PDB file of C-alpha atoms and ligand atoms in Angstrom:
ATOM      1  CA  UNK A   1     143.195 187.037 109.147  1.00 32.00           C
ATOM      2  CA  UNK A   2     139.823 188.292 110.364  1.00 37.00           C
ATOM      3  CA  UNK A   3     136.988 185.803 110.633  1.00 37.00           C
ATOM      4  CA  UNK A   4     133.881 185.596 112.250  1.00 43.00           C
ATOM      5  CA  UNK A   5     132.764 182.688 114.004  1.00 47.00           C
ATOM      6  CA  UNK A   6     129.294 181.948 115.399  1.00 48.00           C
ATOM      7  CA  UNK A   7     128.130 178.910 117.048  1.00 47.00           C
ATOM      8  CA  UNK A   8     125.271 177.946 115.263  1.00 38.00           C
ATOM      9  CA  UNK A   9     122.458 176.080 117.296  1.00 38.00           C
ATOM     10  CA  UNK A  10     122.221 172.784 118.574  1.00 35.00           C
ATOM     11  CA  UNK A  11     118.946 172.620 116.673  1.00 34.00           C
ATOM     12  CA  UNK A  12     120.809 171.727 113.364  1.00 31.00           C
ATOM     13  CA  UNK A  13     120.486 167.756 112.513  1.00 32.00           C
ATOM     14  CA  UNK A  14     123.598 166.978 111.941  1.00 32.00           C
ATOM     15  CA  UNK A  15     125.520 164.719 114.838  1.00 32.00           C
ATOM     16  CA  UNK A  16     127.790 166.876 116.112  1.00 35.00           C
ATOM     17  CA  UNK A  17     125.556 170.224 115.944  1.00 38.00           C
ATOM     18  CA  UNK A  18     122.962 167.449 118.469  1.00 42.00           C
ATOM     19  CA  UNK A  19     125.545 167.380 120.879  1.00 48.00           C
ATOM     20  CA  UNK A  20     126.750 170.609 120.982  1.00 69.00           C
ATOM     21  CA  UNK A  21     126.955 172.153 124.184  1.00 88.00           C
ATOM     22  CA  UNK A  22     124.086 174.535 126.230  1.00 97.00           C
ATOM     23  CA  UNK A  23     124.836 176.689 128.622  1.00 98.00           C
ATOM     24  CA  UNK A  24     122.997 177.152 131.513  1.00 98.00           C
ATOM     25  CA  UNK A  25     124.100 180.267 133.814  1.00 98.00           C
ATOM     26  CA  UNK A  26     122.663 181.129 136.828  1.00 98.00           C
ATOM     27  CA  UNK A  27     122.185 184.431 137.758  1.00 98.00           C
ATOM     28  CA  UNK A  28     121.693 184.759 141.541  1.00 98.00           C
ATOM     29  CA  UNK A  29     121.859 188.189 141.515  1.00 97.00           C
ATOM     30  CA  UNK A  30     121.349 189.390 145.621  1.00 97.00           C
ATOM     31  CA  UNK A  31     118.504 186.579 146.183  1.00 97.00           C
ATOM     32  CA  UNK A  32     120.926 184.701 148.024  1.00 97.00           C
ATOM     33  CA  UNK A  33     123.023 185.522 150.701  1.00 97.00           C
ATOM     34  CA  UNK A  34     126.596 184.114 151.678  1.00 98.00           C
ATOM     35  CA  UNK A  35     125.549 181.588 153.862  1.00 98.00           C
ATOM     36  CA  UNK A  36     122.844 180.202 151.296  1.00 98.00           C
ATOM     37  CA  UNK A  37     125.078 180.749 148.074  1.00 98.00           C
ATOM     38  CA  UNK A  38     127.305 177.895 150.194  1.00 98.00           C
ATOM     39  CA  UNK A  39     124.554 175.813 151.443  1.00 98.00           C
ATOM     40  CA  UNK A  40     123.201 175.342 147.762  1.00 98.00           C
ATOM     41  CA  UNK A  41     126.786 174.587 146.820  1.00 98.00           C
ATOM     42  CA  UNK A  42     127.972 172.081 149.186  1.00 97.00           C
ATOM     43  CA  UNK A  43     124.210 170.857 149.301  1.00 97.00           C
ATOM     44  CA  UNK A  44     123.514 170.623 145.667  1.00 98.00           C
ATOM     45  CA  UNK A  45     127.893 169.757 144.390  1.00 97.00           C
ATOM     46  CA  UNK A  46     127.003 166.295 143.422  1.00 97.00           C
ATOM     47  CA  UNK A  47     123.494 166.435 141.889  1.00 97.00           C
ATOM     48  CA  UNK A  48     125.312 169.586 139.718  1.00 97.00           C
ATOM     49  CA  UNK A  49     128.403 167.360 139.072  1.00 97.00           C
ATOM     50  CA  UNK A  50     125.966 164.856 137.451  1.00 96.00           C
ATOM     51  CA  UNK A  51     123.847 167.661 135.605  1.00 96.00           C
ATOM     52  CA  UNK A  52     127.170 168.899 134.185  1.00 96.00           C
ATOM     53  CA  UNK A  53     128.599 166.908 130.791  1.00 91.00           C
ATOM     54  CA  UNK A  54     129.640 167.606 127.408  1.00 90.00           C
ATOM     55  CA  UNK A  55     126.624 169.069 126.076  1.00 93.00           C
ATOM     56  CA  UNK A  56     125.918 170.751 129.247  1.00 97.00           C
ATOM     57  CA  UNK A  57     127.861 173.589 130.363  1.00 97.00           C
ATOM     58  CA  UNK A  58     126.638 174.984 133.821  1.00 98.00           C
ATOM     59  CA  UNK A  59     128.157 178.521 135.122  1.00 98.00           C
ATOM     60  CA  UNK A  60     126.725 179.898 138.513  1.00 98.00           C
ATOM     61  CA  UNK A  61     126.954 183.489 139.095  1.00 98.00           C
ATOM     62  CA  UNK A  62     126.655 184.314 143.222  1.00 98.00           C
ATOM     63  CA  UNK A  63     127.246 187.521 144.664  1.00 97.00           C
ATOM     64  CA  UNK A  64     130.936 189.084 145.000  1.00 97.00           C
ATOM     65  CA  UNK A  65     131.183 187.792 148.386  1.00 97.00           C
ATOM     66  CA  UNK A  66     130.712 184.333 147.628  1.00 98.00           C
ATOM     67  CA  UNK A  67     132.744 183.725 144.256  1.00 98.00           C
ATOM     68  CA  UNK A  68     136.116 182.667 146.235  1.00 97.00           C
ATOM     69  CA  UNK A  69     134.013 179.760 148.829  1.00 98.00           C
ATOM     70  CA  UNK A  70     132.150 178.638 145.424  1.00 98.00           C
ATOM     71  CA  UNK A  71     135.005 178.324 143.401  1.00 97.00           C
ATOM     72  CA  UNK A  72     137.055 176.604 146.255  1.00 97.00           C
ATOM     73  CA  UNK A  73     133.925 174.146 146.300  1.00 97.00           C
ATOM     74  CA  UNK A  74     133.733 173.444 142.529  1.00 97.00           C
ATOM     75  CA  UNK A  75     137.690 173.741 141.891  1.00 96.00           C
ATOM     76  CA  UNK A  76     138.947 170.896 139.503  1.00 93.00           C
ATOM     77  CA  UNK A  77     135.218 170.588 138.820  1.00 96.00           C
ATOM     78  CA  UNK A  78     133.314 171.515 135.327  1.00 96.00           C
ATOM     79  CA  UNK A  79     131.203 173.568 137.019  1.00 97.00           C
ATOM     80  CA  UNK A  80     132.173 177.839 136.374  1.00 98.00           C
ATOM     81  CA  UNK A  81     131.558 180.528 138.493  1.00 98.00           C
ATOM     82  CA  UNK A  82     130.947 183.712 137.180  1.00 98.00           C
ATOM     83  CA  UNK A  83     130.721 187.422 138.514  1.00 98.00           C
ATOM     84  CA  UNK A  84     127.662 189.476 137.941  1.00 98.00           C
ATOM     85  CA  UNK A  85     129.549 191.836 137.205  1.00 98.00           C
ATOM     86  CA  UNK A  86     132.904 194.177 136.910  1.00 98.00           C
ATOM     87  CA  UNK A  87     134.194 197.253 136.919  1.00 98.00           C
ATOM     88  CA  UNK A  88     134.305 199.184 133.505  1.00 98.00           C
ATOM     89  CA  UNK A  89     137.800 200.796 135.360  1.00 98.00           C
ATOM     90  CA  UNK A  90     141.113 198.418 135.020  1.00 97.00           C
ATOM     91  CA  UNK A  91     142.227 199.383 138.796  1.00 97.00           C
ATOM     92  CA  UNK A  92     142.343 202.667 140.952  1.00 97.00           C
ATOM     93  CA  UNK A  93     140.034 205.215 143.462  1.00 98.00           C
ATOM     94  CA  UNK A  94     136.531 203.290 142.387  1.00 97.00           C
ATOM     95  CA  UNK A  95     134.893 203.222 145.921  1.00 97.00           C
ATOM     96  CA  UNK A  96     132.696 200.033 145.555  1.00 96.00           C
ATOM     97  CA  UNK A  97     134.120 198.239 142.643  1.00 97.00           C
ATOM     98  CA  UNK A  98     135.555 195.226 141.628  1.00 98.00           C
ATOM     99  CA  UNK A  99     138.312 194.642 139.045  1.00 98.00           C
ATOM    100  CA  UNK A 100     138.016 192.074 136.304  1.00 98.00           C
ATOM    101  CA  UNK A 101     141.694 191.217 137.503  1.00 98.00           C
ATOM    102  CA  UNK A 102     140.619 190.616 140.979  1.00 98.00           C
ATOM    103  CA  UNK A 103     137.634 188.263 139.805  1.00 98.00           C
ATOM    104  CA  UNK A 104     139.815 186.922 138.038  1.00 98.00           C
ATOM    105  CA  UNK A 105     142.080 186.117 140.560  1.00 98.00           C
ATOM    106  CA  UNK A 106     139.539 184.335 143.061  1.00 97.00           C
ATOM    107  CA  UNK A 107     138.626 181.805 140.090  1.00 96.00           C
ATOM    108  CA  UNK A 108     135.809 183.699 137.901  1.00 97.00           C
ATOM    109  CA  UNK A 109     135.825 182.076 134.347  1.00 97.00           C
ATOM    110  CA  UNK A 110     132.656 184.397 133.220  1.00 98.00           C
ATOM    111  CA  UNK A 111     131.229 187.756 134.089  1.00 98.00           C
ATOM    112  CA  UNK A 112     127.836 189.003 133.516  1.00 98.00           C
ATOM    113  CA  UNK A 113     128.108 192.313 132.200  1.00 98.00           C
ATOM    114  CA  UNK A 114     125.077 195.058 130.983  1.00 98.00           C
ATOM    115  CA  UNK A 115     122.478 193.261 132.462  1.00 98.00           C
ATOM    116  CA  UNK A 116     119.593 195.435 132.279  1.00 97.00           C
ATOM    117  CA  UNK A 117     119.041 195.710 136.010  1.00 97.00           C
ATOM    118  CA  UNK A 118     122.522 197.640 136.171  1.00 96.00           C
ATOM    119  CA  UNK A 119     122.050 199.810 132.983  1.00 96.00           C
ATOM    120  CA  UNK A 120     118.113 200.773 134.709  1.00 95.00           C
ATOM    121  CA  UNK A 121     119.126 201.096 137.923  1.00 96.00           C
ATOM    122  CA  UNK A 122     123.196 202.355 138.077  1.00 94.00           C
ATOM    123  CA  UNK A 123     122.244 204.322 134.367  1.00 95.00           C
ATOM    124  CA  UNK A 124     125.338 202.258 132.688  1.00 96.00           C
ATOM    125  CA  UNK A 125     125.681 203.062 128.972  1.00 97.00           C
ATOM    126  CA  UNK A 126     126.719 200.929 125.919  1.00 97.00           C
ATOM    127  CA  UNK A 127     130.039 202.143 126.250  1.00 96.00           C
ATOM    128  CA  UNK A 128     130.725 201.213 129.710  1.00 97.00           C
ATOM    129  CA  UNK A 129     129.541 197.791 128.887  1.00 98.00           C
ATOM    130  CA  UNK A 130     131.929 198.033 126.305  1.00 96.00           C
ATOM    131  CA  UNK A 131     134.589 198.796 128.637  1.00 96.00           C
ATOM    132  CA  UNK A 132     134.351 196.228 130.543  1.00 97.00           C
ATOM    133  CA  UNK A 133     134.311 193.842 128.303  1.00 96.00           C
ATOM    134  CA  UNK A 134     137.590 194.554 126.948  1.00 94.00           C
ATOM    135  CA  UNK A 135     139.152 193.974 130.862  1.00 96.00           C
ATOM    136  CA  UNK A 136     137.505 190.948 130.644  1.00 97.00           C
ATOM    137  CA  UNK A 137     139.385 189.728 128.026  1.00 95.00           C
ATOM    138  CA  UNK A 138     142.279 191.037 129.476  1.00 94.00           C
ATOM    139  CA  UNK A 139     142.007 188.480 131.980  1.00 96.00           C
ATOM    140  CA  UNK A 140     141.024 185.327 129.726  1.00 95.00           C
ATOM    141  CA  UNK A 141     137.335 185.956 131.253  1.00 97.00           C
ATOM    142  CA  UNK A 142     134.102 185.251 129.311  1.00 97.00           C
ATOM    143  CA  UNK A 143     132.164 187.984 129.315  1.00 98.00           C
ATOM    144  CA  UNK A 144     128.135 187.206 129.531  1.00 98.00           C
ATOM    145  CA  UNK A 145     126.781 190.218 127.839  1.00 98.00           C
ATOM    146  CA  UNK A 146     123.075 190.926 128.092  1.00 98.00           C
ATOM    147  CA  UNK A 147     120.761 193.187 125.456  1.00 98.00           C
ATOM    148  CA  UNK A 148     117.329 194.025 125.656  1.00 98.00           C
ATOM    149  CA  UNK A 149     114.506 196.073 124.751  1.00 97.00           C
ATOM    150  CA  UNK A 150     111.734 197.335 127.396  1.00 96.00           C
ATOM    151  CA  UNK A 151     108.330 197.135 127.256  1.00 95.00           C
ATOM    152  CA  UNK A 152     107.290 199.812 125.183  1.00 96.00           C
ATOM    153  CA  UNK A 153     110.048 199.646 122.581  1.00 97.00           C
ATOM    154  CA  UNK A 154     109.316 196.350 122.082  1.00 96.00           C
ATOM    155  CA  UNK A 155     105.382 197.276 121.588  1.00 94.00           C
ATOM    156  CA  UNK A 156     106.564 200.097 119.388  1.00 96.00           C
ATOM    157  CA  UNK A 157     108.324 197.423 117.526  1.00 95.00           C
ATOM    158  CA  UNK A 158     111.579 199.206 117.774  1.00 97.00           C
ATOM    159  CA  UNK A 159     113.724 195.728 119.144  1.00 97.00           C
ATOM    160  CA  UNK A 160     115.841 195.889 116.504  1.00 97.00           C
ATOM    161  CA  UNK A 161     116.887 199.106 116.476  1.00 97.00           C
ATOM    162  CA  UNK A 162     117.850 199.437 120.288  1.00 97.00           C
ATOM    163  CA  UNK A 163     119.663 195.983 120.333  1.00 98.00           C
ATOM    164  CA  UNK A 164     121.245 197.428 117.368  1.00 97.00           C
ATOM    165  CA  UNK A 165     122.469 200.260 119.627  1.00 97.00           C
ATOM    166  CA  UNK A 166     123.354 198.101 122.443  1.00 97.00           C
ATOM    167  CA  UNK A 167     125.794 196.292 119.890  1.00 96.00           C
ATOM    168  CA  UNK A 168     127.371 199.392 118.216  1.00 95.00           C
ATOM    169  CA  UNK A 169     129.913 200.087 120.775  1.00 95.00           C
ATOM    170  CA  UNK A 170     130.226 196.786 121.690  1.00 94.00           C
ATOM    171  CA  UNK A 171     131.512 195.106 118.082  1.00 94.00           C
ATOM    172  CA  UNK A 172     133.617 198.492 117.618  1.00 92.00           C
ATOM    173  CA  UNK A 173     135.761 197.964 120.403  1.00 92.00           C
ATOM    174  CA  UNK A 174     135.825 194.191 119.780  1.00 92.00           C
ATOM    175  CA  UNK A 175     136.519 194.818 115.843  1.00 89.00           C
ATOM    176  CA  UNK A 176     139.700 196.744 117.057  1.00 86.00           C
ATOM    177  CA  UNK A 177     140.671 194.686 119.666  1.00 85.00           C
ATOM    178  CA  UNK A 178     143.542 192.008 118.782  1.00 82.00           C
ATOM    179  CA  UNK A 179     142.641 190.254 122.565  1.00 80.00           C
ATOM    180  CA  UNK A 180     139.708 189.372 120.783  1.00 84.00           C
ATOM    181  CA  UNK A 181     141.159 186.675 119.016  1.00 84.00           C
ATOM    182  CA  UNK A 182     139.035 183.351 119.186  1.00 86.00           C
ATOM    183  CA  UNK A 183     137.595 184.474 122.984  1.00 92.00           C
ATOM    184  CA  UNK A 184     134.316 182.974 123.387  1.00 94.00           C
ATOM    185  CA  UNK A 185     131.863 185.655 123.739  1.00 96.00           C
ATOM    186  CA  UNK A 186     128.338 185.368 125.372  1.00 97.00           C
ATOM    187  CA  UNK A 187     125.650 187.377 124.004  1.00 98.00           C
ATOM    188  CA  UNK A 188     122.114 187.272 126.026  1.00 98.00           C
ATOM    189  CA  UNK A 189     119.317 188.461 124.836  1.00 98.00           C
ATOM    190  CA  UNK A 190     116.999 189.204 127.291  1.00 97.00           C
ATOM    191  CA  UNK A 191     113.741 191.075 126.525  1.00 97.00           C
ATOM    192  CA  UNK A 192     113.412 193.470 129.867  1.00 96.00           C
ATOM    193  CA  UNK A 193     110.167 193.039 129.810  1.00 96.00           C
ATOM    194  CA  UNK A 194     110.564 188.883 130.768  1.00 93.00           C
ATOM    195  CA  UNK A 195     113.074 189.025 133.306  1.00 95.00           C
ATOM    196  CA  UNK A 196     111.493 188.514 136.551  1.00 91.00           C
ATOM    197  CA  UNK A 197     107.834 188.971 134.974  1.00 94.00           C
ATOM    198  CA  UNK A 198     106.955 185.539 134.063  1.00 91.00           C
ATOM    199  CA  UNK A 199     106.165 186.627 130.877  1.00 91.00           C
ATOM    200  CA  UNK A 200     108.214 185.288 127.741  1.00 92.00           C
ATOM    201  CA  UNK A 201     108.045 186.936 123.979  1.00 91.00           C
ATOM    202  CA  UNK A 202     106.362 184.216 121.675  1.00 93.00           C
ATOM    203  CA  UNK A 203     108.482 181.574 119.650  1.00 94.00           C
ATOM    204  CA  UNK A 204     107.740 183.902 116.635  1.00 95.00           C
ATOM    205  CA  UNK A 205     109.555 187.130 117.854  1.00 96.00           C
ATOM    206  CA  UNK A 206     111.967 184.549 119.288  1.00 97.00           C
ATOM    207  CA  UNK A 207     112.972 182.548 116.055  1.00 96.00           C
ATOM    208  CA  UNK A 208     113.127 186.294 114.237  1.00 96.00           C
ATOM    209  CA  UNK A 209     115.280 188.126 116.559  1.00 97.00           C
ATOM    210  CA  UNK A 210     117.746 185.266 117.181  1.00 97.00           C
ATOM    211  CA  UNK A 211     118.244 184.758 113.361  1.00 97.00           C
ATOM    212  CA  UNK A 212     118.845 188.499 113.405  1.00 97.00           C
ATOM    213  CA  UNK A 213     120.955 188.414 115.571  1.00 97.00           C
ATOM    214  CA  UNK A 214     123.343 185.018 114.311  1.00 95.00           C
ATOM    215  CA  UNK A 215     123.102 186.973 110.640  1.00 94.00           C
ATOM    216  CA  UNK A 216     124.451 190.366 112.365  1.00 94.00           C
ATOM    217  CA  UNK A 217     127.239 188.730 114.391  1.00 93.00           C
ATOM    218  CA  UNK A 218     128.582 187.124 111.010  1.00 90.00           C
ATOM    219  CA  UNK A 219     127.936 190.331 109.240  1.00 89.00           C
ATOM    220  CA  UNK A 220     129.804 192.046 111.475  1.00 88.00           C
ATOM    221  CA  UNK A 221     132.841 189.705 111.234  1.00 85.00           C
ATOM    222  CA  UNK A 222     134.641 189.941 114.709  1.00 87.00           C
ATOM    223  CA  UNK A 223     137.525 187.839 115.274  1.00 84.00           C
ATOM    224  CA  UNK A 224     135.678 186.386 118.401  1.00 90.00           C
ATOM    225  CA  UNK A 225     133.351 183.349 119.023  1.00 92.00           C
ATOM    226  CA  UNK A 226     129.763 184.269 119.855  1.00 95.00           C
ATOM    227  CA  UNK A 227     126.872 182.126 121.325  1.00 96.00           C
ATOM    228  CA  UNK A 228     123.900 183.461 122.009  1.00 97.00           C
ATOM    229  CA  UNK A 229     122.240 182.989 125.002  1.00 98.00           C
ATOM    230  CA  UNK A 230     118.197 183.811 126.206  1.00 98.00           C
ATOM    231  CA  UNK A 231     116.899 185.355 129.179  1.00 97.00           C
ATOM    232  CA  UNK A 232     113.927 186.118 130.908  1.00 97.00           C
ATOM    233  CA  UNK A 233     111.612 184.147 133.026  1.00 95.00           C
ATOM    234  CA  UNK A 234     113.084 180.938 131.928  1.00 97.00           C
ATOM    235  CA  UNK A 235     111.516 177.893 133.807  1.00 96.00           C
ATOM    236  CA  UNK A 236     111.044 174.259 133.996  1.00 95.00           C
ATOM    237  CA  UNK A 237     107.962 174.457 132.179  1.00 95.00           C
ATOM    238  CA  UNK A 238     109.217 176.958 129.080  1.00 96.00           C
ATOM    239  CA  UNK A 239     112.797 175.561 129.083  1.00 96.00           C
ATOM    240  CA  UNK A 240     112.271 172.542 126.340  1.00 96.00           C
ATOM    241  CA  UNK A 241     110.287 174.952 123.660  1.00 96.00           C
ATOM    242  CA  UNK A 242     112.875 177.391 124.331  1.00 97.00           C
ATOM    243  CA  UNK A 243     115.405 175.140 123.697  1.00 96.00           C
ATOM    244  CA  UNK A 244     113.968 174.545 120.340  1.00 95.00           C
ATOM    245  CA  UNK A 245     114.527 178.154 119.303  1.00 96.00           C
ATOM    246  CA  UNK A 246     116.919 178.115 116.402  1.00 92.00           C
ATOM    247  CA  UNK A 247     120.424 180.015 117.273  1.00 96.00           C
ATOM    248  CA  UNK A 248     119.856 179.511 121.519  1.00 97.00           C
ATOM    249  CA  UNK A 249     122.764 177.721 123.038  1.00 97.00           C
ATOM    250  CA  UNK A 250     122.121 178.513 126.322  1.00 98.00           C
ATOM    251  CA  UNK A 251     119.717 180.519 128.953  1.00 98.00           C
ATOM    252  CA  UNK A 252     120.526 183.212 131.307  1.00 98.00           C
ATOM    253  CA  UNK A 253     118.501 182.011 134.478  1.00 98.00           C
ATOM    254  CA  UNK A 254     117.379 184.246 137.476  1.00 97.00           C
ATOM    255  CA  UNK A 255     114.707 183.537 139.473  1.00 94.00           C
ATOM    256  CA  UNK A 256     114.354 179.810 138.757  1.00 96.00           C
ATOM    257  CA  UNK A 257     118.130 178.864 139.337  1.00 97.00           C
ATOM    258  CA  UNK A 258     117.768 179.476 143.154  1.00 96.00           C
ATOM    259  CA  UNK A 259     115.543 176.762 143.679  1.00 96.00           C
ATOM    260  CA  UNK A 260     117.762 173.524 142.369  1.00 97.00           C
ATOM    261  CA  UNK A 261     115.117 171.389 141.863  1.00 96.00           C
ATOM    262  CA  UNK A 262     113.816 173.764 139.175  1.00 96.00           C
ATOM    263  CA  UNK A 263     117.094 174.892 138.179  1.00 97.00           C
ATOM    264  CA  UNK A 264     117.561 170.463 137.374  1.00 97.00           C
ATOM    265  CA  UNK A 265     114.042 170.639 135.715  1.00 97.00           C
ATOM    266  CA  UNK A 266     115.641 172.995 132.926  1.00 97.00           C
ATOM    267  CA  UNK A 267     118.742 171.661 132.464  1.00 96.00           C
ATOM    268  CA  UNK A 268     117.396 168.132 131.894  1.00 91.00           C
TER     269      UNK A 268
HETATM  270  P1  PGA B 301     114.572 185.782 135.504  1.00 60.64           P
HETATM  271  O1  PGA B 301     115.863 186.684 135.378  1.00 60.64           O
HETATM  272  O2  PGA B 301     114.943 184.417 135.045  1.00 60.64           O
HETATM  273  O3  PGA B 301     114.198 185.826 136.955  1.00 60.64           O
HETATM  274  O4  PGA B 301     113.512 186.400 134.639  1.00 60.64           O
HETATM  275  C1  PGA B 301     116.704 186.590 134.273  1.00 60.64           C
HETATM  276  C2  PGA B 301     117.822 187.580 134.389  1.00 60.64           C
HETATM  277  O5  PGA B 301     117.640 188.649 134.988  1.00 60.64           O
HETATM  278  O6  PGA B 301     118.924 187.329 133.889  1.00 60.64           O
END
């Protein structure tokens, strides 16, 4: 049978949809080195223990090098750790690359894949993003996928159209694909225009793009579960009217998840 689910957001007042769980990845990208990515974890383990619950899901994404320390350090624990991203190739002569299989095998749960600093600066298409989401499934992985428009599409008022692009190859392959099969799928949207900028889109364009995008995900009726996720300049002074968004479950955090005393200011 082919069904669609989508988490719907924690904003709905019922009891169970108030303690539904957020998601808070962070998204180190190569801000922090080996020897810091450890430091924060062995310095920070117990205060992110107690930040961690049932409505709090936390995922931290280091760099490659530091996934197999950090997953030693939280193993047994509730905290992830997540890639920032794979390989759109299953295995082979990739100079550089890293197989979903292998972060797999040194204890990734998630991978962040498409994020827009990749598709700008290594020119990776819809398709490849595509691709490697179906490894990541593969491998029982959650993929984090990130969408966005740039400045002047989003000026142009053309958001929906290029997330719509984004998507296309991405809920073909899935529609096709019986691995899809009640995997929990992250979607991020992240404006590009926010990440890194301070600047966030108002609650308006917010609220309207993240109903579009709940009412597209059910329209589309993949046999997968989605939650979406935002991203882009997130901090401990936006997080709480963020939170309020209908249809966000969870933030994609960059900048502000180095520092853990911000990083606790959002989560809490
Ligand atoms: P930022 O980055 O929080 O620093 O804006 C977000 C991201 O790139 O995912």
């Amino acid at each position: 049978m082919r069904y669609s689910v989508f988490h719907v957001s924690h904003h709905i007042s019922t009891k169970a949809a108030m303690t539904k769980e957020f998601i808070y990845v962070a998204n180190w990208k190569m801000n922090a080195t080996f020897r810091e990515s450890i430091d924060f974890a062995t310095t920070n383990h117990d205060d992110l223990l107690a930040l961690a619950g049932p409505s709090t899901q936390i995922v931290l994404c280091p760099s490659f090098d530091s996934i197999t320390p950090l997953a030693q350090i939280f193993d047994t624990t509730p905290i992830a750790i997540g890639a920032q991203d794979c390989s759109s190739r299953a295995k082979g002569s990739y100079t550089g690359q890293v197989s979903a299989q292998s972060i797999h095998q040194v204890g990734c749960t998630h991978c962040i894949i498409g994020h827009s600093e990749r598709r700008l600066l290594n020119h990776e298409s819809n398709e490849e993003v595509a691709e490697k989401l179906i490894h990541l499934l593969d491998f029982d992985i959650t993929p984090i996928v990130c969408i966005g428009e740039l400045l002047e599409e989003y000026e142009a008022g053309k958001t929906q159209e290029v997330l719509t692009m984004q998507l296309a190859p991405l809920f073909e392959t899935l529609s096709a694909l019986p691995a899809a099969q009640n995997k929990s799928i992250l979607l991020a949207y992240e404006p590009v225009w926010s990440i890194g900028t301070g600047k966030v889109a108002s609650v308006e364009h917010l609220h309207e793009i993240f109903s579009w995008l709940a009412s597209r995900i059910v329209t589309a009726s993949i046999p997968a579960r989605f939650s979406l996720l935002y991203g882009g300049s997130v901090s401990g002074d936006n997080a709480q009217k963020l939170k309020e968004i209908d249809n966000i479950s969870g933030f994609l955090i960059g900048r502000a998840s180095i520092d853990f005393q911000v990083f606790k200011k959002i989560v809490q």
